[in-house]
Tab-separated table of C-alpha atoms and ligand atoms in Angstrom:
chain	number	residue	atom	x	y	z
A	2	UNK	CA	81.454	192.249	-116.802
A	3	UNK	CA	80.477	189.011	-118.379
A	4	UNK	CA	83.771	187.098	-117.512
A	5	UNK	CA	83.512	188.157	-113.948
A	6	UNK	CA	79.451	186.959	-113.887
A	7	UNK	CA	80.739	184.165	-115.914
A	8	UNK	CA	83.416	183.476	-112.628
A	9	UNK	CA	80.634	184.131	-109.963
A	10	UNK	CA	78.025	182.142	-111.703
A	11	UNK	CA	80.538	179.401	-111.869
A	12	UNK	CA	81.548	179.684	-108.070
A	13	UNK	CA	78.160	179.759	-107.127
A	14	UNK	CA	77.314	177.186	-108.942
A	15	UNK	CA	80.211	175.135	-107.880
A	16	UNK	CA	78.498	176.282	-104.100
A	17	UNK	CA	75.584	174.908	-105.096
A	18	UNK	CA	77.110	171.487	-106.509
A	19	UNK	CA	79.255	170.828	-103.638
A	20	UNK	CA	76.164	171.374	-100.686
A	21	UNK	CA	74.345	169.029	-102.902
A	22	UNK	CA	77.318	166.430	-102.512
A	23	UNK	CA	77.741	167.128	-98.792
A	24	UNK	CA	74.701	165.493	-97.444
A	25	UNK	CA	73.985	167.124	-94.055
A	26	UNK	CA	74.692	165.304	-91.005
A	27	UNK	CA	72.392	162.364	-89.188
A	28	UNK	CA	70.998	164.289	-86.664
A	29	UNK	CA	70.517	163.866	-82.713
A	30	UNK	CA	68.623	166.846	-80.463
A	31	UNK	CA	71.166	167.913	-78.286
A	32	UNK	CA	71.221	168.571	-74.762
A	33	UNK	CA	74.785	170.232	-73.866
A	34	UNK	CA	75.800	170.364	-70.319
A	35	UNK	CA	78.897	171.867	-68.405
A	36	UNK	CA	79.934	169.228	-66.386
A	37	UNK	CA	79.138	165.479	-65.942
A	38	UNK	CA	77.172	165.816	-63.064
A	39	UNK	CA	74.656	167.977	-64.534
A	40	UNK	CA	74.083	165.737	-67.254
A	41	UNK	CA	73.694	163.252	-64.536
A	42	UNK	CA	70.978	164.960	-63.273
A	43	UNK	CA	69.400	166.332	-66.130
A	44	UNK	CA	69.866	162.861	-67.632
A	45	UNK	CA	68.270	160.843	-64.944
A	46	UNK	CA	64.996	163.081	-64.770
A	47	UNK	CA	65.169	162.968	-68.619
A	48	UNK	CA	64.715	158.966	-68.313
A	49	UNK	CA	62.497	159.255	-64.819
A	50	UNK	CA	59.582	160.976	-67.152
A	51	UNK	CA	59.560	158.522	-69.853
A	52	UNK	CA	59.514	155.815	-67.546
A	53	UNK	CA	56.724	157.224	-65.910
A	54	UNK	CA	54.827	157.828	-69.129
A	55	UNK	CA	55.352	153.812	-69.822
A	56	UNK	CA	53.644	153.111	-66.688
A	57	UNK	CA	51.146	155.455	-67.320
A	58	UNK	CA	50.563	154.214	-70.689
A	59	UNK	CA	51.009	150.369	-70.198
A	60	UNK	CA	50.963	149.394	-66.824
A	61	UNK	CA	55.224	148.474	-66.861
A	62	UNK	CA	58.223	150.492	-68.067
A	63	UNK	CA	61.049	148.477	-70.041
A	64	UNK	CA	64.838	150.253	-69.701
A	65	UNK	CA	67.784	149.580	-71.015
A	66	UNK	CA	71.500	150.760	-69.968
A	67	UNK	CA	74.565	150.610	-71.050
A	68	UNK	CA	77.977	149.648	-68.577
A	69	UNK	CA	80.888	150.840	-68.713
A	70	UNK	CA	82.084	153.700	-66.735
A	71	UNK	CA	80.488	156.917	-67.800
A	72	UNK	CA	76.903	155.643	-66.547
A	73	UNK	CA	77.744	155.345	-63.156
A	74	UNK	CA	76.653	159.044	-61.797
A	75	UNK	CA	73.828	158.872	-64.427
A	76	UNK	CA	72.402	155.542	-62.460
A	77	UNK	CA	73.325	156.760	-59.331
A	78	UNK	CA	70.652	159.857	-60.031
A	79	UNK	CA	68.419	157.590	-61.552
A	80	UNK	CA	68.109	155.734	-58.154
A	81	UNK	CA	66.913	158.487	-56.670
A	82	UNK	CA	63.720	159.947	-58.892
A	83	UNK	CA	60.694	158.974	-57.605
A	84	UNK	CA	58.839	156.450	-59.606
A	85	UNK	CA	56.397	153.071	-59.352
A	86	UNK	CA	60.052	150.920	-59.437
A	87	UNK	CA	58.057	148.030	-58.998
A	88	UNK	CA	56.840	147.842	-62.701
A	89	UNK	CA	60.169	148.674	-64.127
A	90	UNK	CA	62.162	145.891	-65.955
A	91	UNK	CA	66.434	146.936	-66.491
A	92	UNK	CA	68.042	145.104	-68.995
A	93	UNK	CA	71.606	146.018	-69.896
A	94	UNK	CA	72.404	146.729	-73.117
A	95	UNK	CA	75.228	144.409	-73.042
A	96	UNK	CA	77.413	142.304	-70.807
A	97	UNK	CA	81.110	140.521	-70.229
A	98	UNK	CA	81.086	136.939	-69.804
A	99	UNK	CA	82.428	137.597	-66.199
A	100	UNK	CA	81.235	136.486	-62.785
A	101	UNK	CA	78.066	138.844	-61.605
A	102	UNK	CA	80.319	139.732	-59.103
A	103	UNK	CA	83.218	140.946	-61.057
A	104	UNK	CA	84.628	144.448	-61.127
A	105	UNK	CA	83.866	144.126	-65.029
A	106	UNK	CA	80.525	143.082	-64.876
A	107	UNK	CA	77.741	145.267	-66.303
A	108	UNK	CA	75.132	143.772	-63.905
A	109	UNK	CA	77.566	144.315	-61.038
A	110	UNK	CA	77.417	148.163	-62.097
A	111	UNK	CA	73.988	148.080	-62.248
A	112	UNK	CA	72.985	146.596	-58.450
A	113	UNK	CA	75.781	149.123	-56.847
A	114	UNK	CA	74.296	152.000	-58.961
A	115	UNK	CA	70.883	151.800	-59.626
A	116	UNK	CA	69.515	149.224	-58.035
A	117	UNK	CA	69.518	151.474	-54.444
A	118	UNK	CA	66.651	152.864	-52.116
A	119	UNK	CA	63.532	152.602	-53.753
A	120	UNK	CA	64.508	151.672	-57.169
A	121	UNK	CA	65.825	148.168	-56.216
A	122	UNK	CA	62.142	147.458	-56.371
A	123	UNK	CA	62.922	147.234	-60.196
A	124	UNK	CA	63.604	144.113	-62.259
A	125	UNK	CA	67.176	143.086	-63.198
A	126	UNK	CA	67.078	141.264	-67.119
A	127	UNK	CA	70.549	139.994	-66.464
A	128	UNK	CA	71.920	139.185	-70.292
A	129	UNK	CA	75.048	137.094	-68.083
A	130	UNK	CA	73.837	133.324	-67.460
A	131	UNK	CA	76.340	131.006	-65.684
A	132	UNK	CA	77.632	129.359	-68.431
A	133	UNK	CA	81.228	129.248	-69.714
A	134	UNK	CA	80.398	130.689	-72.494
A	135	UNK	CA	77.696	133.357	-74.219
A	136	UNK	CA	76.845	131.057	-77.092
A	137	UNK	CA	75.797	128.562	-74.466
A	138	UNK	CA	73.206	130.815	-73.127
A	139	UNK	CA	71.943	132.509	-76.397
A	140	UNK	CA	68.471	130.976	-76.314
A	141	UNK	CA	67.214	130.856	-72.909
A	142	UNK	CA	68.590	135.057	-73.145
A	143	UNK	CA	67.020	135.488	-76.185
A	144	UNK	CA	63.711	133.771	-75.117
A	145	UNK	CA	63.707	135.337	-71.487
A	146	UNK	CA	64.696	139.188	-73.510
A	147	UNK	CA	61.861	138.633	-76.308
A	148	UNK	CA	59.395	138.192	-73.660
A	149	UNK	CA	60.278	140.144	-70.673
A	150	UNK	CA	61.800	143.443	-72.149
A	151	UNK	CA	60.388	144.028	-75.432
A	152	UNK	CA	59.723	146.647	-77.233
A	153	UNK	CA	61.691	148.396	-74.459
A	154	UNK	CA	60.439	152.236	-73.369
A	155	UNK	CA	63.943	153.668	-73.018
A	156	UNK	CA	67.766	153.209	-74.123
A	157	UNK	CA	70.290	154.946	-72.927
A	158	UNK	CA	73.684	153.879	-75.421
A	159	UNK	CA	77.257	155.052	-73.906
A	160	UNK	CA	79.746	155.040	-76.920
A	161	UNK	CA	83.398	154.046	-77.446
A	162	UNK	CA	86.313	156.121	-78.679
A	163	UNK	CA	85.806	153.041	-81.342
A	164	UNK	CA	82.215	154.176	-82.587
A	165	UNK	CA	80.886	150.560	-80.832
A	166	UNK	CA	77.239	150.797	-78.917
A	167	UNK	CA	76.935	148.132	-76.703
A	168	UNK	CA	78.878	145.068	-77.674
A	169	UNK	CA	78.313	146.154	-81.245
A	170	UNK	CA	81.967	146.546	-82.642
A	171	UNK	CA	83.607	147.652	-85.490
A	172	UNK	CA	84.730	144.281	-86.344
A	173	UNK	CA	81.209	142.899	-85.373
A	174	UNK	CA	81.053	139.549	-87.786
A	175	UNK	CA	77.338	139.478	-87.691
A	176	UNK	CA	76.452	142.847	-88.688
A	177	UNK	CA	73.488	141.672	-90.822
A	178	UNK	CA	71.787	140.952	-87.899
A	179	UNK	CA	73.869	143.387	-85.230
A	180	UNK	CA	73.368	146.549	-86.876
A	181	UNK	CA	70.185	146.074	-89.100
A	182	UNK	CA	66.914	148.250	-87.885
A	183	UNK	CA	65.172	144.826	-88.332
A	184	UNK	CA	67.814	142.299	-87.791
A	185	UNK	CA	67.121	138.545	-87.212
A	186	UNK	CA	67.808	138.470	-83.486
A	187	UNK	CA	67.124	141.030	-80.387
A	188	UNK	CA	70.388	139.103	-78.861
A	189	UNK	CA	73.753	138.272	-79.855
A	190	UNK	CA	76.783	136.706	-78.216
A	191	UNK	CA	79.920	138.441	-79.422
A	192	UNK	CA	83.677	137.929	-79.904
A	193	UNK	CA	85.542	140.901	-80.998
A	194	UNK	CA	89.230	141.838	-80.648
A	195	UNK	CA	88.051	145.136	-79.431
A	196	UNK	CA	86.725	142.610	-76.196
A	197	UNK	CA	89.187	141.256	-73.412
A	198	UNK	CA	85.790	138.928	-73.121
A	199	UNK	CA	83.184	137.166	-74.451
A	200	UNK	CA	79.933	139.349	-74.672
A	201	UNK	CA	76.229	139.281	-75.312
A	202	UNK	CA	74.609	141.823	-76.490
A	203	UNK	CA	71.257	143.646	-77.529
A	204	UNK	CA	71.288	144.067	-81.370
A	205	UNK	CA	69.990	147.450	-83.111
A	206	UNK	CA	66.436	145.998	-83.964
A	207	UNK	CA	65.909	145.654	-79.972
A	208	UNK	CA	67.569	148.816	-79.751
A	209	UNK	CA	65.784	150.544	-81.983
A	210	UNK	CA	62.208	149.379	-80.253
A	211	UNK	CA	62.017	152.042	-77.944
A	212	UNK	CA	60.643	155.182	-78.435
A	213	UNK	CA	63.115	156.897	-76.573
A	214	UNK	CA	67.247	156.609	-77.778
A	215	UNK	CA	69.589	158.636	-75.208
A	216	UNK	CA	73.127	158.674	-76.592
A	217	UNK	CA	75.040	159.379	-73.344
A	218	UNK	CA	78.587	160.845	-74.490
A	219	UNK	CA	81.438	162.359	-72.684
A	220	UNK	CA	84.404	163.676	-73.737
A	221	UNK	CA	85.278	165.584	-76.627
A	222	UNK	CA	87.191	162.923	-78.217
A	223	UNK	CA	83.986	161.065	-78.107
A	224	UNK	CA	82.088	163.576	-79.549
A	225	UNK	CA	84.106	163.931	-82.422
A	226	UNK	CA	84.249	160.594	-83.355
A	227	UNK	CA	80.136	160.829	-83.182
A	228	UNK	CA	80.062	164.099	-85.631
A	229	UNK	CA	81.752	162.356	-87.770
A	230	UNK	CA	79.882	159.701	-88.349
A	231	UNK	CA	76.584	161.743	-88.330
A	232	UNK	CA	78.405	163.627	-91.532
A	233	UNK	CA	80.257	160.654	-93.212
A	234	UNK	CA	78.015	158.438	-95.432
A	235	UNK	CA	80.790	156.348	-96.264
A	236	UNK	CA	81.123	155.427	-92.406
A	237	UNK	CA	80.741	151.978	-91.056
A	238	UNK	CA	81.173	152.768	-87.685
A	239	UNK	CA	78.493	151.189	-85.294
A	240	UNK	CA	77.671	154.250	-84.240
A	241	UNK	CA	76.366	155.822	-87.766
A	242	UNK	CA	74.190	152.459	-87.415
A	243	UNK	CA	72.274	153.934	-85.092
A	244	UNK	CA	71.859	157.499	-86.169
A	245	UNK	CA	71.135	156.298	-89.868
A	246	UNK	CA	68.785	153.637	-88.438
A	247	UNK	CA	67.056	154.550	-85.929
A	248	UNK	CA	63.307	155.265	-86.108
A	249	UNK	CA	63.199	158.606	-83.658
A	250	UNK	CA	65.939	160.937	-83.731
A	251	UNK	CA	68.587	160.178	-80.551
A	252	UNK	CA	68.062	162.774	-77.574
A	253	UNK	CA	72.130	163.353	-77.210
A	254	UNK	CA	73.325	164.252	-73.836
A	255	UNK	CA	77.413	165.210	-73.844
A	256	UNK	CA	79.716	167.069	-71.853
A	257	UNK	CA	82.998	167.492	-71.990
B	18	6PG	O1	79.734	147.217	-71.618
B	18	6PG	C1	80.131	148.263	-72.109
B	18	6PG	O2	81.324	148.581	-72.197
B	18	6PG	C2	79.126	149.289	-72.577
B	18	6PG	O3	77.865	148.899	-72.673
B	18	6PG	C3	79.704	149.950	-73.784
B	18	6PG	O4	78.948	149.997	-74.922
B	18	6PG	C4	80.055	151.339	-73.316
B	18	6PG	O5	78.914	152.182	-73.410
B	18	6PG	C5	81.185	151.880	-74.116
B	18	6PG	O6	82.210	150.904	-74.141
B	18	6PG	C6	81.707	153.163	-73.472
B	18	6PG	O7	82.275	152.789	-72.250
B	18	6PG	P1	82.857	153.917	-71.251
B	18	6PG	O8	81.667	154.620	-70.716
B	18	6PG	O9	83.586	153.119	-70.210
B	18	6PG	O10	83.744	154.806	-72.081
């Protein structure tokens, strides 16, 4: 008998050891949908109530979005919910440095999507300036985005198959002032390899203003890469950033 409780206590104990070791994951409250466009949905009256509770509260509502193309149905429902659009400001999270009018741009997405009906009433915080470069137009952004859209109300981060949010990429240079809760700079312009352009970009400490941090993921590729990082301390991944960072727990909306 006593080598066998000898053997369990050890196992046990060894049970015990290892869940101390294996910190449990970052966590996010998750919203799980069947399809993309119930998220949409679901998603875009999830971000309709807290702007509404901004205006209620103070008067304006402050949102920021991500590009890219999983967005696009999310914006498109956003359009339509019924709110005071004329005291919201939209600031995208990021942006190429490409003509407003390209197929690439961010804001481009933004005044085909949600900038319709009723909700074109809103205010566009476009990060893109027409200069030939981002670095060029770092302080009048970061002036016009200190002023006009902070502390924001409401993020809603899209993620790459890379772990970036926003212009925020694994090989970010800066990341003492990219990814820190209370980095230096609400703005950065960015050169990455991960970029076929230039970029500006919100850092984490504008990010992380808001009371209310949507992670909008699709994809079980992308949701992989996200668990993951929510159970890896030894990540460096943008994306752990932001769960290990951020002052409210992210509200994350996936599908497959
Ligand atoms: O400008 C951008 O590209 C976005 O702001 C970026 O952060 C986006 O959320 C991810 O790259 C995911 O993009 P997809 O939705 O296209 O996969």
């Amino acid at each position: 008998m006593r080598t066998l409780s000898r053997t369990a206590l050890s196992k046990s104990a060894l049970a015990e050891r290892l869940t101390v070791l294996t910190p449990d994951p970052l966590p996010t409250r998750e919203h799980l949908f069947d399809d993309k466009a119930q998220l949409a949905v679901a998603l875009a009256k999830a971000v309709a109530a807290d702007l509404r509770g901004a205006i209620a509260r103070r008067g304006v509502a402050r949102l920021a979005v991500s590009g890219g193309t999983t967005p696009r149905a999310f914006l498109t429902e956003l359009s339509k919910q019924t709110l005071d659009w004329a005291h919201v400001t939209v600031v995208p999270v990021d942006d190429r440095w490409v003509a407003s009018d390209h197929p690439r741009s961010n804001e481009r997405l933004l005044r085909e999507t949600l900038f319709q009906g009723a909700a074109a009433q809103a205010q566009l915080l476009p990060l893109r300036r027409p200069t030939s470069t981002p670095e060029a137009a770092l302080l009048p952004v970061l002036s016009q985005v200190a002023n006009e859209a902070l502390p924001l109300d409401v993020v809603v981060l899209g993620m790459g198959e890379d772990g970036h949010v926003a212009s925020l990429f694994p090989d970010l240079e800066r990341r003492d002032v990219g990814l820190q809760p209370r980095g230096r700079a609400p703005v950065l312009a960015i050169r990455s390899a991960s970029a076929p352009e230039p970029r500006m970009t919100l850092t984490l400490s504008a990010i992380f203003t808001a009371p209310s941090l949507y992670l909008h993921i699709e994809g079980a590729k992308k949701r992989q890469v996200l668990d993951n990082a929510a159970r890896d301390p030894r990540s460096t991944l943008p994306i752990r950033s932001v769960l290990a960072g951020s002052p409210v727990v992210p509200l994350l909306y996936w599908s497959p």
